[in-house]
């Protein structure tokens, strides 16, 4: 009899806990904006995230995707999150250097050589230390997704060595590290929002640009550039951002749902993104682009060229974060 009572009591406790959790979830629609097209791996990640959030919340939390810069460029969406009028976005980490300059460390060229190294660096103490700086800027992060290694396209010539970049007018992200890096290679970097890029390539306002293979394919840059060069100069990550004003209105249960969904979606998104990057090379060639890789040893030479640039930026960052970056990068390179 006692055991039956205990079992019944346990069931009642479980039911009451479930009801309490259910009451902690309100009907909400979350606007999730990003820059990429609906056929890009970031969009696939958002869709998986939306499915997981809906499932975990019993359909109460609905994520509405706004791809292809529908809610504005990187900085406009960042401002919308800080102001609480947009709930989520997934920009490249590069866009955050303007509010937390130490994010520039993620953009240091030729720092990681593999996906395993990149994941170890960003998912570990260094990446988490950067995320911890965001709440005071009105943002909360749910972690890092994959964008991929960045490569140069242009309408003039293949890039086989650093000297081939000289004189090229290249669109870069409006980010100090990118500007100074390409100046060191004697290119003419032009900062420009991503949404304006295709038109600038088409009109020859710029000769080329640099982005991961999947971005190059999804945005049809093969229509306006002839050459794609596997420079692999920077590993790029997307960062899942939530408006802190919105986050603070959520119950602990709702916050837990979003964190768990982002973690589960991350593994899926990275797998899809990396497979898409590999496939994109062949697709770009099939669409007429001339593909080439750097000469052997050229990445090492290019790393030497930009060392003074990296030293200059590192000197302007929080010394504790720089030391953590160097320690964790050394560990990651053993992956």
Coordinates of C-alpha atoms in Angstrom, one line a residue:
X1 CA 0.0 0.0 0.0
X2 CA 2.8 2.3 1.0
X3 CA 4.7 1.7 -2.3
X4 CA 1.5 2.4 -4.3
X5 CA 1.1 5.6 -2.4
X6 CA 4.7 6.6 -3.1
X7 CA 4.3 5.8 -6.8
X8 CA 1.1 7.9 -7.0
X9 CA 2.8 10.7 -5.1
X10 CA 5.7 10.6 -7.5
X11 CA 3.4 10.8 -10.5
X12 CA 1.6 13.8 -8.9
X13 CA 4.9 15.5 -8.3
X14 CA 6.0 14.9 -11.9
X15 CA 2.6 16.2 -13.2
X16 CA 2.8 19.3 -11.1
X17 CA 6.4 20.0 -12.2
X18 CA 5.3 19.6 -15.8
X19 CA 2.3 21.9 -15.3
X20 CA 4.5 24.5 -13.6
X21 CA 7.0 24.4 -16.5
X22 CA 4.2 24.6 -19.1
X23 CA 2.9 27.7 -17.3
X24 CA 6.4 29.2 -17.6
X25 CA 6.1 29.2 -21.4
X26 CA 4.1 31.9 -23.0
X27 CA 2.8 32.2 -26.5
X28 CA 5.6 34.2 -28.3
X29 CA 6.7 34.8 -31.9
X30 CA 10.5 35.4 -32.2
X31 CA 11.8 37.2 -35.3
X32 CA 15.1 35.6 -36.4
X33 CA 16.9 37.7 -39.0
X34 CA 20.1 37.0 -40.9
X35 CA 21.9 38.1 -44.1
X36 CA 22.1 34.8 -45.9
X37 CA 19.7 33.4 -48.5
X38 CA 17.2 30.7 -47.7
X39 CA 19.3 28.0 -49.5
X40 CA 22.4 28.7 -47.3
X41 CA 23.5 26.6 -44.3
X42 CA 22.8 29.4 -41.9
X43 CA 19.2 29.3 -43.0
X44 CA 19.1 25.5 -42.6
X45 CA 20.4 26.0 -39.0
X46 CA 17.7 28.6 -38.3
X47 CA 15.0 26.2 -39.6
X48 CA 16.3 23.4 -37.4
X49 CA 16.5 25.7 -34.4
X50 CA 12.9 26.8 -35.1
X51 CA 11.7 23.1 -35.2
X52 CA 13.5 22.3 -31.9
X53 CA 12.1 25.4 -30.1
X54 CA 8.6 24.6 -31.2
X55 CA 8.9 21.0 -30.1
X56 CA 10.4 21.8 -26.7
X57 CA 7.8 24.5 -26.0
X58 CA 4.8 22.5 -27.1
X59 CA 4.3 24.9 -30.0
X60 CA 4.1 28.0 -27.8
X61 CA 7.4 29.5 -28.9
X62 CA 7.4 30.2 -32.7
X63 CA 10.6 31.3 -34.5
X64 CA 9.9 33.3 -37.7
X65 CA 12.9 33.4 -40.1
X66 CA 13.7 36.6 -42.1
X67 CA 16.6 35.7 -44.4
X68 CA 18.5 37.7 -47.1
X69 CA 18.9 40.9 -45.1
X70 CA 15.1 41.4 -45.0
X71 CA 15.4 43.1 -41.6
X72 CA 18.5 45.2 -42.6
X73 CA 22.2 44.8 -42.7
X74 CA 24.5 43.6 -39.9
X75 CA 24.6 46.8 -37.9
X76 CA 20.9 47.6 -38.4
X77 CA 19.9 44.2 -37.1
X78 CA 22.4 44.5 -34.2
X79 CA 20.8 47.9 -33.2
X80 CA 17.3 46.3 -33.5
X81 CA 18.4 43.6 -31.0
X82 CA 19.9 46.1 -28.6
X83 CA 16.7 48.1 -28.8
X84 CA 14.4 45.1 -28.2
X85 CA 12.5 45.3 -31.5
X86 CA 14.0 42.1 -33.0
X87 CA 14.6 39.0 -31.0
X88 CA 17.3 37.0 -32.8
X89 CA 20.0 37.3 -35.4
X90 CA 23.0 35.3 -36.7
X91 CA 25.7 37.6 -38.0
X92 CA 29.3 36.8 -38.6
X93 CA 31.4 37.5 -35.5
X94 CA 33.2 40.1 -37.5
X95 CA 30.3 42.5 -37.1
X96 CA 30.7 42.6 -33.3
X97 CA 34.2 44.1 -33.3
X98 CA 32.7 47.5 -33.3
X99 CA 31.1 47.0 -29.8
X100 CA 33.6 44.4 -28.3
X101 CA 36.9 45.0 -30.1
X102 CA 38.4 41.7 -28.8
X103 CA 36.1 39.9 -31.3
X104 CA 38.8 41.0 -33.8
X105 CA 41.0 38.2 -32.5
X106 CA 38.6 35.7 -34.2
X107 CA 39.4 37.4 -37.5
X108 CA 43.2 37.1 -37.2
X109 CA 44.3 35.6 -40.5
X110 CA 45.8 32.1 -40.8
X111 CA 45.3 31.4 -37.1
X112 CA 43.5 28.1 -37.4
X113 CA 44.0 25.5 -40.1
X114 CA 41.0 23.1 -39.6
X115 CA 37.4 23.0 -38.4
X116 CA 38.5 21.0 -35.3
X117 CA 40.9 23.8 -34.3
X118 CA 38.2 26.4 -34.9
X119 CA 35.6 24.6 -32.8
X120 CA 38.0 24.0 -30.0
X121 CA 38.9 27.7 -29.9
X122 CA 35.4 29.1 -30.1
X123 CA 33.6 26.5 -27.9
X124 CA 36.3 26.6 -25.2
X125 CA 37.2 29.3 -22.6
X126 CA 38.3 31.9 -25.2
X127 CA 35.1 31.9 -27.1
X128 CA 33.1 31.9 -24.0
X129 CA 35.0 34.8 -22.6
X130 CA 34.0 36.9 -25.6
X131 CA 30.4 35.9 -25.2
X132 CA 30.5 37.1 -21.6
X133 CA 31.3 40.6 -22.8
X134 CA 28.0 40.9 -24.8
X135 CA 25.3 41.3 -22.1
X136 CA 26.6 44.7 -21.1
X137 CA 26.1 45.7 -24.8
X138 CA 22.5 44.6 -24.8
X139 CA 23.1 41.2 -26.4
X140 CA 23.1 37.6 -25.3
X141 CA 24.7 34.8 -27.3
X142 CA 23.6 31.2 -27.7
X143 CA 26.9 30.1 -29.2
X144 CA 28.8 29.8 -32.5
X145 CA 27.7 28.3 -35.8
X146 CA 29.8 27.6 -38.9
X147 CA 30.3 30.0 -41.8
X148 CA 33.5 28.6 -43.1
X149 CA 37.0 29.5 -44.3
X150 CA 37.0 32.7 -46.3
X151 CA 38.3 32.8 -49.9
X152 CA 38.9 35.5 -52.5
X153 CA 37.0 35.9 -55.7
X154 CA 37.7 38.6 -58.3
X155 CA 37.3 39.5 -62.0
X156 CA 41.0 40.1 -62.8
X157 CA 43.2 37.1 -62.1
X158 CA 43.9 34.0 -59.9
X159 CA 45.4 34.6 -56.5
X160 CA 48.4 32.2 -56.1
X161 CA 50.6 34.3 -53.9
X162 CA 50.3 37.5 -51.8
X163 CA 51.6 39.7 -54.6
X164 CA 48.6 38.8 -56.8
X165 CA 46.4 40.8 -54.4
X166 CA 48.3 44.0 -55.0
X167 CA 46.1 46.7 -56.5
X168 CA 42.9 44.7 -56.4
X169 CA 39.8 46.6 -55.2
X170 CA 38.3 44.1 -52.8
X171 CA 35.1 44.5 -50.7
X172 CA 35.7 43.6 -47.1
X173 CA 33.5 43.5 -44.0
X174 CA 33.5 46.9 -42.3
X175 CA 36.0 45.7 -39.7
X176 CA 39.4 47.1 -38.8
X177 CA 41.3 43.8 -38.8
X178 CA 40.1 43.0 -42.3
X179 CA 40.9 46.5 -43.6
X180 CA 44.5 46.4 -42.2
X181 CA 45.1 42.8 -43.3
X182 CA 44.4 43.5 -46.9
X183 CA 46.3 46.8 -46.9
X184 CA 49.3 44.7 -45.7
X185 CA 48.9 42.7 -48.9
X186 CA 48.8 46.0 -50.9
X187 CA 45.2 45.4 -52.0
X188 CA 42.7 48.3 -52.0
X189 CA 40.1 47.1 -49.4
X190 CA 36.6 48.7 -49.6
X191 CA 34.4 48.3 -46.5
X192 CA 30.8 47.7 -47.6
X193 CA 27.6 46.1 -46.2
X194 CA 27.0 42.7 -47.6
X195 CA 23.6 43.6 -49.1
X196 CA 25.4 46.1 -51.5
X197 CA 28.1 43.6 -52.6
X198 CA 26.5 41.9 -55.7
X199 CA 25.6 45.3 -57.2
X200 CA 29.2 46.6 -56.6
X201 CA 30.7 43.6 -58.3
X202 CA 28.3 43.8 -61.2
X203 CA 29.0 47.5 -61.8
X204 CA 32.8 46.9 -61.3
X205 CA 32.9 49.4 -58.4
X206 CA 35.0 46.6 -56.8
X207 CA 37.0 43.9 -58.5
X208 CA 36.3 41.2 -56.0
X209 CA 35.5 40.1 -52.5
X210 CA 36.2 37.4 -49.9
X211 CA 33.7 35.0 -48.4
X212 CA 33.3 31.2 -47.7
X213 CA 32.5 29.0 -50.7
X214 CA 28.9 28.4 -49.8
X215 CA 28.3 32.2 -49.5
X216 CA 29.9 32.7 -52.9
X217 CA 27.7 30.1 -54.5
X218 CA 24.4 31.0 -52.7
X219 CA 24.8 34.7 -53.8
X220 CA 25.7 33.9 -57.4
X221 CA 29.0 35.8 -57.3
X222 CA 30.0 33.4 -60.2
X223 CA 27.9 35.7 -62.4
X224 CA 30.1 38.7 -61.7
X225 CA 33.5 37.2 -60.9
X226 CA 35.6 34.8 -62.9
X227 CA 38.2 33.6 -60.4
X228 CA 37.9 31.9 -57.0
X229 CA 41.1 31.3 -55.1
X230 CA 41.3 29.0 -52.0
X231 CA 43.2 31.4 -49.8
X232 CA 41.5 30.1 -46.6
X233 CA 42.8 33.3 -44.9
X234 CA 40.3 33.5 -42.1
X235 CA 37.9 31.0 -40.4
X236 CA 34.5 32.7 -40.1
X237 CA 31.8 31.8 -37.6
X238 CA 28.3 33.0 -37.2
X239 CA 27.1 33.9 -33.7
X240 CA 23.6 33.4 -32.5
X241 CA 22.5 36.6 -30.8
X242 CA 19.4 37.3 -28.7
X243 CA 18.2 40.7 -27.7
X244 CA 19.0 41.1 -24.0
X245 CA 15.8 43.2 -23.5
X246 CA 13.8 40.2 -24.8
X247 CA 15.9 37.6 -23.0
X248 CA 15.3 39.3 -19.6
X249 CA 11.6 39.0 -20.2
X250 CA 11.8 35.2 -20.6
X251 CA 11.2 32.7 -17.8
X252 CA 14.1 30.4 -16.9
X253 CA 12.2 27.6 -18.6
X254 CA 12.0 29.6 -21.9
X255 CA 15.7 30.5 -21.7
X256 CA 16.6 26.9 -21.2
X257 CA 14.6 25.9 -24.2
X258 CA 16.4 28.4 -26.4
X259 CA 19.8 27.4 -25.1
X260 CA 19.2 23.7 -25.6
X261 CA 17.7 24.2 -29.1
X262 CA 20.7 26.4 -30.1
X263 CA 23.2 23.7 -28.9
X264 CA 21.4 20.9 -30.8
X265 CA 21.0 23.0 -33.9
X266 CA 24.7 24.0 -33.8
X267 CA 25.9 20.4 -34.4
X268 CA 23.5 20.0 -37.3
X269 CA 24.3 23.4 -38.8
X270 CA 28.1 22.8 -38.7
X271 CA 27.8 19.4 -40.4
X272 CA 25.5 20.8 -43.2
X273 CA 27.7 23.9 -43.6
X274 CA 30.9 22.0 -44.0
X275 CA 29.4 19.5 -46.5
X276 CA 28.0 22.5 -48.5
X277 CA 31.4 24.2 -48.6
X278 CA 33.0 21.0 -50.0
X279 CA 30.3 20.7 -52.7
X280 CA 30.3 24.4 -53.5
X281 CA 33.8 24.2 -55.1
X282 CA 32.6 21.9 -57.8
X283 CA 29.4 23.8 -58.3
X284 CA 31.3 27.1 -58.7
X285 CA 33.6 25.4 -61.3
X286 CA 30.6 24.0 -63.1
X287 CA 29.2 27.5 -63.4
X288 CA 32.3 28.8 -65.1
X289 CA 34.6 30.0 -62.3
X290 CA 38.3 29.3 -62.6
X291 CA 39.4 27.7 -59.3
X292 CA 43.0 27.7 -57.9
X293 CA 44.8 27.1 -54.7
X294 CA 47.8 29.0 -53.2
X295 CA 51.3 27.9 -54.0
X296 CA 52.9 25.6 -51.4
X297 CA 54.2 27.6 -48.4
X298 CA 52.4 30.8 -49.5
X299 CA 50.1 30.8 -46.5
X300 CA 53.1 30.8 -44.2
X301 CA 54.6 33.7 -46.1
X302 CA 51.3 35.6 -45.9
X303 CA 51.2 35.0 -42.2
X304 CA 54.6 36.7 -41.9
X305 CA 53.4 39.7 -43.9
X306 CA 50.5 40.3 -41.5
X307 CA 52.3 39.8 -38.2
X308 CA 52.9 43.5 -37.6
X309 CA 49.1 44.1 -38.2
X310 CA 48.2 41.4 -35.7
X311 CA 50.7 42.7 -33.1
X312 CA 49.2 46.2 -33.4
X313 CA 45.7 45.1 -32.8
X314 CA 46.6 42.7 -30.0
X315 CA 48.3 45.6 -28.2
X316 CA 45.0 47.5 -28.2
X317 CA 42.9 44.6 -26.7
X318 CA 42.3 43.5 -23.2
X319 CA 45.6 41.8 -22.2
X320 CA 43.8 39.0 -20.3
X321 CA 41.7 38.1 -23.3
X322 CA 44.8 38.2 -25.6
X323 CA 46.7 35.9 -23.2
X324 CA 43.7 33.5 -23.1
X325 CA 43.4 33.6 -26.9
X326 CA 47.1 32.7 -27.3
X327 CA 46.9 29.9 -24.7
X328 CA 43.7 28.4 -26.2
X329 CA 45.0 28.7 -29.7
X330 CA 48.1 26.8 -28.8
X331 CA 45.9 24.0 -27.4
X332 CA 43.5 24.1 -30.4
X333 CA 46.4 23.7 -32.8
X334 CA 47.1 20.3 -31.3
X335 CA 43.7 19.1 -32.4

